[in-house]
């Protein structure tokens, strides 16, 4: 393909992708499947790799991330990012209004009310319509440059085009993780034995500071814009700023309202008090802003916050009820979760009967006793939590809760790993919920995808002693299935069909399905790609595991531990017998170009734009070869950051050219390095 053809194709792809993105994120509609969308994106990535010079600064491929930031640069804010004063009562808000009235010498003013989104504030700088920087609040004066991560948030425009757009402007907003995304993420973490995150806000904050932007992209963060800043913007009110943001396709929550009187402000506050629970994100109050920019300027700032705006915080609704007992749940990984069983009580419109207590430390911290009157809150959190004990109501004879020492399901003594808060039942292969949980994990969509089986069928298969480990599924007969309740001829066939079809699942799905602790779907994909076969993976040393992308000490140890267990190795053999894919399918390589034909490379170090795996693929797809050690015959040592000095020395001694990522891109586009 010539450069001119590529340019045309890239433009067309960008147009298509932007069209579908816009449809999805702004109008909540779809015309093509996720698969088709990903295909378009893949084509664009390929073309951009082939013709790096043609990559547009606002290309939608930036949304998929890939940039690794080792350390975030500190950036000074042009306008300090101040916080807001808080009020908690109508009286305090009335005081604020009096201060505003006084400050404006009796002039007429109006308020602009918005919800207070509970996320992480972000400053977005645009120049000539392009997003050039995304910076966290930091200490308000300077924050971290998290641009690469911010670019993965699909609701943040990479490019704004509109007539009369200011040359430079800043948009402030709140980055957040939608409630459903947070719940799903936690569920996935629980599934692979990771500790759950405490709340969506901290998770958002942690995500924004992740080094690998491709992981940030998978986290599906979102952003609401609520403030336009800049010089000579041609706007006179906050409201006009908000409308400009809407016109420029920023994601603005439509929950705002202009209020002419304090009464209208209170109406707004009351309206959203319960209604806000229906929103896709956590909110903890309302922000009330004086609308006119000229009046804002006259009111000015205190050292910490503007005098023209204030937050009204909703009180987290709290009720007290009796702690009837504590029960203990055993998860798939053996982790024990204590649950408070409460006297049913009404809270924010729902009946609450149970609340998670997280772990033994939490019970000790709260100093809980069965029979106590405890406070339960929903607050911003989705799951109710016990926040404390009503000491005044405590009866004298209650004893502190003694945490269980044995598994409630199989009576095995519990253990606690160093540095972890949870207790575990170590009876991995004999504890019923662990066995059932592993089979449920095995059949889930991201794993073997056997949707003809469900929780109930698995329970029965377990109870009838037909299935004790995932591989048993593949040796079930129709007669076995007919022993189950409600399973007739047709449904038995259907179950068998689902099981047989699952044998086609690719290696990475099998690797995820077998349930190695900490190995989620993404890590399984990386491992499958890196090691190619289960035998290579089982034979890998700790050091070799660490060489695989995204594998750190914790995962490496877990993989070693898993395969050092003879029962797990035996299970792998049974899955092999059943005919599952335990090897990655080597795709036939169709060459993208032959610009690297006859050239050999050794790749070493960490790269800005690519993972090492990706570089290897690009080299192969363009006719080159990748070698593992440096010799006199080698054509190039492709060096990233942190390459060992020994490699450099050896290459220099043998006269092998050492090239950078940029040199490599030039080679790819046919230039000379
Ligand atoms: S305006 C100078 N509007 O609240 C005023 N802030 O305590 C700038 N926040 O750091 C802030 N929702 O992270 C504004 N609708 C909203 C908001 C909002 C949430 C956060 C923001 C800020 C903090 C102030």
PDB file of C-alpha atoms in Angstrom, residues 381-634:
ATOM      1  CA  UNK A 381     -21.617   2.977  48.858  1.00  0.00           C
ATOM      2  CA  UNK A 382     -23.760   0.502  47.057  1.00  0.00           C
ATOM      3  CA  UNK A 383     -23.640  -2.270  49.626  1.00  0.00           C
ATOM      4  CA  UNK A 384     -24.869  -1.305  53.092  1.00  0.00           C
ATOM      5  CA  UNK A 385     -22.221  -1.221  55.755  1.00  0.00           C
ATOM      6  CA  UNK A 386     -22.089  -1.343  59.510  1.00  0.00           C
ATOM      7  CA  UNK A 387     -20.466   1.876  60.643  1.00  0.00           C
ATOM      8  CA  UNK A 388     -20.518   1.515  64.402  1.00  0.00           C
ATOM      9  CA  UNK A 389     -22.133   0.308  67.585  1.00  0.00           C
ATOM     10  CA  UNK A 390     -24.681   2.275  69.584  1.00  0.00           C
ATOM     11  CA  UNK A 391     -22.699   1.983  72.831  1.00  0.00           C
ATOM     12  CA  UNK A 392     -25.476   3.582  74.885  1.00  0.00           C
ATOM     13  CA  UNK A 393     -27.745   0.642  74.112  1.00  0.00           C
ATOM     14  CA  UNK A 394     -25.182  -2.085  74.802  1.00  0.00           C
ATOM     15  CA  UNK A 395     -26.233  -4.608  77.380  1.00  0.00           C
ATOM     16  CA  UNK A 396     -23.610  -5.517  79.967  1.00  0.00           C
ATOM     17  CA  UNK A 397     -23.347  -9.221  79.315  1.00  0.00           C
ATOM     18  CA  UNK A 398     -22.437  -9.242  75.609  1.00  0.00           C
ATOM     19  CA  UNK A 399     -19.130 -10.843  74.704  1.00  0.00           C
ATOM     20  CA  UNK A 400     -16.862  -9.726  71.851  1.00  0.00           C
ATOM     21  CA  UNK A 401     -17.277 -11.791  68.697  1.00  0.00           C
ATOM     22  CA  UNK A 402     -14.830 -14.658  68.521  1.00  0.00           C
ATOM     23  CA  UNK A 403     -13.909 -15.083  64.874  1.00  0.00           C
ATOM     24  CA  UNK A 404     -14.369 -18.601  63.586  1.00  0.00           C
ATOM     25  CA  UNK A 405     -11.286 -20.797  63.581  1.00  0.00           C
ATOM     26  CA  UNK A 406     -12.633 -23.527  61.311  1.00  0.00           C
ATOM     27  CA  UNK A 407     -14.273 -23.497  57.919  1.00  0.00           C
ATOM     28  CA  UNK A 408     -18.080 -23.279  58.289  1.00  0.00           C
ATOM     29  CA  UNK A 409     -18.460 -25.631  55.314  1.00  0.00           C
ATOM     30  CA  UNK A 410     -15.845 -28.334  55.822  1.00  0.00           C
ATOM     31  CA  UNK A 411     -14.519 -27.687  59.318  1.00  0.00           C
ATOM     32  CA  UNK A 412     -10.886 -27.425  58.222  1.00  0.00           C
ATOM     33  CA  UNK A 413      -8.843 -25.049  60.435  1.00  0.00           C
ATOM     34  CA  UNK A 414      -8.561 -21.649  58.727  1.00  0.00           C
ATOM     35  CA  UNK A 415      -5.294 -19.973  57.846  1.00  0.00           C
ATOM     36  CA  UNK A 416      -4.292 -16.372  57.308  1.00  0.00           C
ATOM     37  CA  UNK A 417      -1.578 -15.486  54.783  1.00  0.00           C
ATOM     38  CA  UNK A 418       0.977 -12.953  55.863  1.00  0.00           C
ATOM     39  CA  UNK A 419      -0.015  -9.438  54.888  1.00  0.00           C
ATOM     40  CA  UNK A 420      -3.595 -10.385  53.989  1.00  0.00           C
ATOM     41  CA  UNK A 421      -6.664  -9.427  55.928  1.00  0.00           C
ATOM     42  CA  UNK A 422      -8.815 -12.401  54.919  1.00  0.00           C
ATOM     43  CA  UNK A 423      -8.846 -15.858  56.485  1.00  0.00           C
ATOM     44  CA  UNK A 424      -8.741 -18.802  54.094  1.00  0.00           C
ATOM     45  CA  UNK A 425      -9.937 -22.357  54.140  1.00  0.00           C
ATOM     46  CA  UNK A 426      -6.951 -24.319  52.822  1.00  0.00           C
ATOM     47  CA  UNK A 427      -9.001 -27.396  51.924  1.00  0.00           C
ATOM     48  CA  UNK A 428      -8.920 -26.407  48.253  1.00  0.00           C
ATOM     49  CA  UNK A 429      -9.900 -29.756  46.812  1.00  0.00           C
ATOM     50  CA  UNK A 430     -12.348 -30.878  49.476  1.00  0.00           C
ATOM     51  CA  UNK A 431     -14.362 -27.827  50.520  1.00  0.00           C
ATOM     52  CA  UNK A 432     -17.759 -27.806  48.733  1.00  0.00           C
ATOM     53  CA  UNK A 433     -18.155 -24.070  47.940  1.00  0.00           C
ATOM     54  CA  UNK A 434     -14.596 -23.976  46.667  1.00  0.00           C
ATOM     55  CA  UNK A 435     -15.206 -26.926  44.375  1.00  0.00           C
ATOM     56  CA  UNK A 436     -18.533 -25.594  43.116  1.00  0.00           C
ATOM     57  CA  UNK A 437     -17.062 -22.102  42.791  1.00  0.00           C
ATOM     58  CA  UNK A 438     -14.198 -23.416  40.670  1.00  0.00           C
ATOM     59  CA  UNK A 439     -16.610 -25.144  38.328  1.00  0.00           C
ATOM     60  CA  UNK A 440     -18.737 -22.011  38.082  1.00  0.00           C
ATOM     61  CA  UNK A 441     -15.603 -20.052  37.284  1.00  0.00           C
ATOM     62  CA  UNK A 442     -14.640 -22.640  34.678  1.00  0.00           C
ATOM     63  CA  UNK A 443     -17.924 -22.456  32.754  1.00  0.00           C
ATOM     64  CA  UNK A 444     -18.334 -18.654  32.755  1.00  0.00           C
ATOM     65  CA  UNK A 445     -18.477 -16.776  29.490  1.00  0.00           C
ATOM     66  CA  UNK A 446     -14.956 -15.407  29.611  1.00  0.00           C
ATOM     67  CA  UNK A 447     -13.674 -18.904  30.352  1.00  0.00           C
ATOM     68  CA  UNK A 448     -15.109 -22.045  28.677  1.00  0.00           C
ATOM     69  CA  UNK A 449     -18.451 -20.382  28.007  1.00  0.00           C
ATOM     70  CA  UNK A 450     -20.730 -23.351  28.728  1.00  0.00           C
ATOM     71  CA  UNK A 451     -24.022 -21.544  29.057  1.00  0.00           C
ATOM     72  CA  UNK A 452     -26.083 -24.738  29.033  1.00  0.00           C
ATOM     73  CA  UNK A 453     -24.890 -25.208  32.620  1.00  0.00           C
ATOM     74  CA  UNK A 454     -25.901 -23.018  35.539  1.00  0.00           C
ATOM     75  CA  UNK A 455     -25.403 -22.725  39.276  1.00  0.00           C
ATOM     76  CA  UNK A 456     -28.263 -25.113  40.063  1.00  0.00           C
ATOM     77  CA  UNK A 457     -27.075 -27.842  37.692  1.00  0.00           C
ATOM     78  CA  UNK A 458     -23.582 -27.591  39.114  1.00  0.00           C
ATOM     79  CA  UNK A 459     -24.909 -27.905  42.641  1.00  0.00           C
ATOM     80  CA  UNK A 460     -26.757 -31.078  41.713  1.00  0.00           C
ATOM     81  CA  UNK A 461     -23.835 -32.526  39.779  1.00  0.00           C
ATOM     82  CA  UNK A 462     -21.743 -31.943  42.871  1.00  0.00           C
ATOM     83  CA  UNK A 463     -24.284 -33.401  45.263  1.00  0.00           C
ATOM     84  CA  UNK A 464     -24.651 -36.536  43.153  1.00  0.00           C
ATOM     85  CA  UNK A 465     -20.888 -36.813  43.198  1.00  0.00           C
ATOM     86  CA  UNK A 466     -20.771 -36.662  39.399  1.00  0.00           C
ATOM     87  CA  UNK A 467     -18.496 -33.640  39.177  1.00  0.00           C
ATOM     88  CA  UNK A 468     -15.673 -32.848  41.591  1.00  0.00           C
ATOM     89  CA  UNK A 469     -13.371 -30.940  39.286  1.00  0.00           C
ATOM     90  CA  UNK A 470     -13.887 -29.158  35.979  1.00  0.00           C
ATOM     91  CA  UNK A 471     -12.496 -31.984  33.865  1.00  0.00           C
ATOM     92  CA  UNK A 472     -15.261 -34.300  35.132  1.00  0.00           C
ATOM     93  CA  UNK A 473     -17.677 -32.305  32.973  1.00  0.00           C
ATOM     94  CA  UNK A 474     -16.086 -33.742  29.858  1.00  0.00           C
ATOM     95  CA  UNK A 475     -16.624 -37.318  31.007  1.00  0.00           C
ATOM     96  CA  UNK A 476     -20.329 -36.987  31.830  1.00  0.00           C
ATOM     97  CA  UNK A 477     -22.741 -39.261  30.011  1.00  0.00           C
ATOM     98  CA  UNK A 478     -26.313 -38.572  29.059  1.00  0.00           C
ATOM     99  CA  UNK A 479     -27.413 -41.129  31.639  1.00  0.00           C
ATOM    100  CA  UNK A 480     -25.566 -39.135  34.316  1.00  0.00           C
ATOM    101  CA  UNK A 481     -27.377 -35.966  33.332  1.00  0.00           C
ATOM    102  CA  UNK A 482     -30.778 -37.630  33.303  1.00  0.00           C
ATOM    103  CA  UNK A 483     -30.342 -38.278  37.020  1.00  0.00           C
ATOM    104  CA  UNK A 484     -30.653 -34.535  37.655  1.00  0.00           C
ATOM    105  CA  UNK A 485     -33.897 -32.915  38.690  1.00  0.00           C
ATOM    106  CA  UNK A 486     -35.817 -31.350  35.841  1.00  0.00           C
ATOM    107  CA  UNK A 487     -33.338 -32.562  33.244  1.00  0.00           C
ATOM    108  CA  UNK A 488     -35.113 -34.378  30.433  1.00  0.00           C
ATOM    109  CA  UNK A 489     -33.922 -35.835  27.179  1.00  0.00           C
ATOM    110  CA  UNK A 490     -33.700 -32.541  25.351  1.00  0.00           C
ATOM    111  CA  UNK A 491     -32.007 -30.543  28.062  1.00  0.00           C
ATOM    112  CA  UNK A 492     -29.494 -33.354  28.646  1.00  0.00           C
ATOM    113  CA  UNK A 493     -28.575 -33.198  24.947  1.00  0.00           C
ATOM    114  CA  UNK A 494     -28.321 -29.459  25.196  1.00  0.00           C
ATOM    115  CA  UNK A 495     -25.982 -29.615  28.188  1.00  0.00           C
ATOM    116  CA  UNK A 496     -23.781 -32.175  26.461  1.00  0.00           C
ATOM    117  CA  UNK A 497     -23.721 -30.093  23.312  1.00  0.00           C
ATOM    118  CA  UNK A 498     -22.559 -27.031  25.283  1.00  0.00           C
ATOM    119  CA  UNK A 499     -19.830 -29.052  26.970  1.00  0.00           C
ATOM    120  CA  UNK A 500     -18.588 -30.521  23.699  1.00  0.00           C
ATOM    121  CA  UNK A 501     -18.607 -27.181  21.946  1.00  0.00           C
ATOM    122  CA  UNK A 502     -16.552 -25.652  24.738  1.00  0.00           C
ATOM    123  CA  UNK A 503     -13.640 -27.835  23.681  1.00  0.00           C
ATOM    124  CA  UNK A 504     -13.098 -25.322  20.900  1.00  0.00           C
ATOM    125  CA  UNK A 505     -12.265 -22.551  23.365  1.00  0.00           C
ATOM    126  CA  UNK A 506      -8.806 -21.132  22.695  1.00  0.00           C
ATOM    127  CA  UNK A 507      -5.847 -21.818  24.971  1.00  0.00           C
ATOM    128  CA  UNK A 508      -6.064 -18.449  26.727  1.00  0.00           C
ATOM    129  CA  UNK A 509      -9.644 -19.178  27.772  1.00  0.00           C
ATOM    130  CA  UNK A 510      -8.632 -22.582  29.143  1.00  0.00           C
ATOM    131  CA  UNK A 511      -5.760 -20.976  31.008  1.00  0.00           C
ATOM    132  CA  UNK A 512      -8.127 -18.483  32.600  1.00  0.00           C
ATOM    133  CA  UNK A 513     -10.692 -21.215  33.271  1.00  0.00           C
ATOM    134  CA  UNK A 514      -8.398 -23.470  35.308  1.00  0.00           C
ATOM    135  CA  UNK A 515      -8.409 -20.788  37.971  1.00  0.00           C
ATOM    136  CA  UNK A 516      -4.845 -19.939  38.893  1.00  0.00           C
ATOM    137  CA  UNK A 517      -5.060 -17.324  41.615  1.00  0.00           C
ATOM    138  CA  UNK A 518      -4.429 -13.760  40.334  1.00  0.00           C
ATOM    139  CA  UNK A 519      -4.573 -14.904  36.709  1.00  0.00           C
ATOM    140  CA  UNK A 520      -7.418 -12.918  35.186  1.00  0.00           C
ATOM    141  CA  UNK A 521      -8.403 -12.989  31.554  1.00  0.00           C
ATOM    142  CA  UNK A 522      -5.870 -10.379  30.447  1.00  0.00           C
ATOM    143  CA  UNK A 523      -2.977 -12.063  32.219  1.00  0.00           C
ATOM    144  CA  UNK A 524      -4.082 -15.427  30.805  1.00  0.00           C
ATOM    145  CA  UNK A 525      -3.966 -13.943  27.320  1.00  0.00           C
ATOM    146  CA  UNK A 526      -0.476 -12.581  27.885  1.00  0.00           C
ATOM    147  CA  UNK A 527       0.746 -15.874  29.334  1.00  0.00           C
ATOM    148  CA  UNK A 528      -0.744 -17.890  26.474  1.00  0.00           C
ATOM    149  CA  UNK A 529       0.870 -15.629  23.954  1.00  0.00           C
ATOM    150  CA  UNK A 530       4.221 -15.628  25.690  1.00  0.00           C
ATOM    151  CA  UNK A 531       4.548 -19.306  26.571  1.00  0.00           C
ATOM    152  CA  UNK A 532       2.527 -20.732  23.679  1.00  0.00           C
ATOM    153  CA  UNK A 533       1.796 -24.083  25.384  1.00  0.00           C
ATOM    154  CA  UNK A 534       0.728 -25.249  28.811  1.00  0.00           C
ATOM    155  CA  UNK A 535       3.816 -27.457  28.939  1.00  0.00           C
ATOM    156  CA  UNK A 536       6.078 -24.447  28.495  1.00  0.00           C
ATOM    157  CA  UNK A 537       4.157 -22.608  31.160  1.00  0.00           C
ATOM    158  CA  UNK A 538       4.327 -25.527  33.595  1.00  0.00           C
ATOM    159  CA  UNK A 539       8.053 -25.827  33.009  1.00  0.00           C
ATOM    160  CA  UNK A 540       8.738 -22.103  33.372  1.00  0.00           C
ATOM    161  CA  UNK A 541      10.987 -20.972  36.182  1.00  0.00           C
ATOM    162  CA  UNK A 542      10.164 -18.029  38.394  1.00  0.00           C
ATOM    163  CA  UNK A 543      12.602 -15.832  36.436  1.00  0.00           C
ATOM    164  CA  UNK A 544      11.117 -16.910  33.098  1.00  0.00           C
ATOM    165  CA  UNK A 545       7.649 -16.093  34.355  1.00  0.00           C
ATOM    166  CA  UNK A 546       8.772 -12.619  35.334  1.00  0.00           C
ATOM    167  CA  UNK A 547       9.865 -12.028  31.752  1.00  0.00           C
ATOM    168  CA  UNK A 548       6.290 -12.353  30.502  1.00  0.00           C
ATOM    169  CA  UNK A 549       4.362  -9.104  30.065  1.00  0.00           C
ATOM    170  CA  UNK A 550       2.234  -8.026  33.026  1.00  0.00           C
ATOM    171  CA  UNK A 551       3.646 -10.733  35.255  1.00  0.00           C
ATOM    172  CA  UNK A 552       5.039  -9.528  38.566  1.00  0.00           C
ATOM    173  CA  UNK A 553       6.224 -11.414  41.623  1.00  0.00           C
ATOM    174  CA  UNK A 554       2.752 -12.117  42.949  1.00  0.00           C
ATOM    175  CA  UNK A 555       1.492 -13.742  39.747  1.00  0.00           C
ATOM    176  CA  UNK A 556       4.758 -15.603  39.116  1.00  0.00           C
ATOM    177  CA  UNK A 557       4.640 -17.127  42.600  1.00  0.00           C
ATOM    178  CA  UNK A 558       1.017 -18.052  42.185  1.00  0.00           C
ATOM    179  CA  UNK A 559       1.640 -19.841  38.869  1.00  0.00           C
ATOM    180  CA  UNK A 560       4.559 -21.773  40.375  1.00  0.00           C
ATOM    181  CA  UNK A 561       2.475 -22.714  43.405  1.00  0.00           C
ATOM    182  CA  UNK A 562      -0.434 -23.849  41.236  1.00  0.00           C
ATOM    183  CA  UNK A 563       1.626 -26.174  39.085  1.00  0.00           C
ATOM    184  CA  UNK A 564       3.635 -27.503  42.009  1.00  0.00           C
ATOM    185  CA  UNK A 565       0.423 -29.128  43.218  1.00  0.00           C
ATOM    186  CA  UNK A 566       0.205 -32.656  41.734  1.00  0.00           C
ATOM    187  CA  UNK A 567      -3.588 -32.515  41.746  1.00  0.00           C
ATOM    188  CA  UNK A 568      -3.539 -29.483  39.489  1.00  0.00           C
ATOM    189  CA  UNK A 569      -1.081 -31.143  37.124  1.00  0.00           C
ATOM    190  CA  UNK A 570      -3.289 -34.199  37.016  1.00  0.00           C
ATOM    191  CA  UNK A 571      -6.258 -31.981  36.217  1.00  0.00           C
ATOM    192  CA  UNK A 572      -4.343 -30.465  33.306  1.00  0.00           C
ATOM    193  CA  UNK A 573      -3.704 -33.987  31.990  1.00  0.00           C
ATOM    194  CA  UNK A 574      -7.379 -34.852  32.235  1.00  0.00           C
ATOM    195  CA  UNK A 575      -8.292 -31.693  30.348  1.00  0.00           C
ATOM    196  CA  UNK A 576      -5.743 -32.658  27.719  1.00  0.00           C
ATOM    197  CA  UNK A 577      -7.353 -36.097  27.458  1.00  0.00           C
ATOM    198  CA  UNK A 578     -10.717 -34.434  27.049  1.00  0.00           C
ATOM    199  CA  UNK A 579      -9.340 -32.632  24.022  1.00  0.00           C
ATOM    200  CA  UNK A 580      -9.115 -29.029  25.203  1.00  0.00           C
ATOM    201  CA  UNK A 581      -6.754 -26.587  23.528  1.00  0.00           C
ATOM    202  CA  UNK A 582      -3.620 -26.401  25.618  1.00  0.00           C
ATOM    203  CA  UNK A 583      -1.590 -24.709  22.938  1.00  0.00           C
ATOM    204  CA  UNK A 584      -1.958 -21.326  21.331  1.00  0.00           C
ATOM    205  CA  UNK A 585      -3.014 -21.502  17.729  1.00  0.00           C
ATOM    206  CA  UNK A 586      -0.157 -20.090  15.735  1.00  0.00           C
ATOM    207  CA  UNK A 587      -1.739 -17.736  13.291  1.00  0.00           C
ATOM    208  CA  UNK A 588      -0.393 -17.905   9.783  1.00  0.00           C
ATOM    209  CA  UNK A 589       1.517 -14.741   9.358  1.00  0.00           C
ATOM    210  CA  UNK A 590       0.336 -12.572   6.538  1.00  0.00           C
ATOM    211  CA  UNK A 591       2.970 -10.005   5.915  1.00  0.00           C
ATOM    212  CA  UNK A 592       2.053  -6.352   6.253  1.00  0.00           C
ATOM    213  CA  UNK A 593       5.147  -5.380   4.304  1.00  0.00           C
ATOM    214  CA  UNK A 594       8.626  -6.660   3.623  1.00  0.00           C
ATOM    215  CA  UNK A 595      10.518  -3.569   4.704  1.00  0.00           C
ATOM    216  CA  UNK A 596      12.385  -5.567   7.352  1.00  0.00           C
ATOM    217  CA  UNK A 597      13.139  -8.555   5.144  1.00  0.00           C
ATOM    218  CA  UNK A 598      16.409 -10.265   5.985  1.00  0.00           C
ATOM    219  CA  UNK A 599      16.916  -8.095   9.087  1.00  0.00           C
ATOM    220  CA  UNK A 600      17.345  -9.588  12.523  1.00  0.00           C
ATOM    221  CA  UNK A 601      16.565  -7.886  15.828  1.00  0.00           C
ATOM    222  CA  UNK A 602      17.105  -8.388  19.513  1.00  0.00           C
ATOM    223  CA  UNK A 603      14.569  -6.476  21.619  1.00  0.00           C
ATOM    224  CA  UNK A 604      15.557  -5.294  25.053  1.00  0.00           C
ATOM    225  CA  UNK A 605      14.239  -2.864  27.673  1.00  0.00           C
ATOM    226  CA  UNK A 606      10.937  -1.058  28.134  1.00  0.00           C
ATOM    227  CA  UNK A 607       9.313   0.924  25.344  1.00  0.00           C
ATOM    228  CA  UNK A 608       7.113   3.967  25.275  1.00  0.00           C
ATOM    229  CA  UNK A 609       4.522   2.884  22.770  1.00  0.00           C
ATOM    230  CA  UNK A 610       4.771  -0.865  22.513  1.00  0.00           C
ATOM    231  CA  UNK A 611       4.929  -3.948  24.632  1.00  0.00           C
ATOM    232  CA  UNK A 612       7.837  -6.181  23.696  1.00  0.00           C
ATOM    233  CA  UNK A 613       5.382  -8.755  22.364  1.00  0.00           C
ATOM    234  CA  UNK A 614       3.876  -6.201  20.042  1.00  0.00           C
ATOM    235  CA  UNK A 615       7.269  -5.209  18.703  1.00  0.00           C
ATOM    236  CA  UNK A 616       8.043  -8.841  18.017  1.00  0.00           C
ATOM    237  CA  UNK A 617       4.809  -9.221  16.067  1.00  0.00           C
ATOM    238  CA  UNK A 618       5.425  -6.066  14.079  1.00  0.00           C
ATOM    239  CA  UNK A 619       8.921  -7.222  13.127  1.00  0.00           C
ATOM    240  CA  UNK A 620       7.677 -10.626  12.015  1.00  0.00           C
ATOM    241  CA  UNK A 621       4.742  -9.146  10.134  1.00  0.00           C
ATOM    242  CA  UNK A 622       7.099  -6.926   8.215  1.00  0.00           C
ATOM    243  CA  UNK A 623       9.439  -9.721   7.181  1.00  0.00           C
ATOM    244  CA  UNK A 624      12.065  -9.452   9.927  1.00  0.00           C
ATOM    245  CA  UNK A 625      13.345 -11.959  12.478  1.00  0.00           C
ATOM    246  CA  UNK A 626      13.590 -11.725  16.243  1.00  0.00           C
ATOM    247  CA  UNK A 627      16.548 -13.367  17.977  1.00  0.00           C
ATOM    248  CA  UNK A 628      17.183 -13.835  21.646  1.00  0.00           C
ATOM    249  CA  UNK A 629      20.910 -13.258  21.913  1.00  0.00           C
ATOM    250  CA  UNK A 630      23.384 -10.800  20.495  1.00  0.00           C
ATOM    251  CA  UNK A 631      25.950 -12.094  18.028  1.00  0.00           C
ATOM    252  CA  UNK A 632      28.106 -10.565  15.320  1.00  0.00           C
ATOM    253  CA  UNK A 633      25.483 -11.505  12.743  1.00  0.00           C
ATOM    254  CA  UNK A 634      22.730  -9.518  14.379  1.00  0.00           C
TER     255      UNK A 634
END
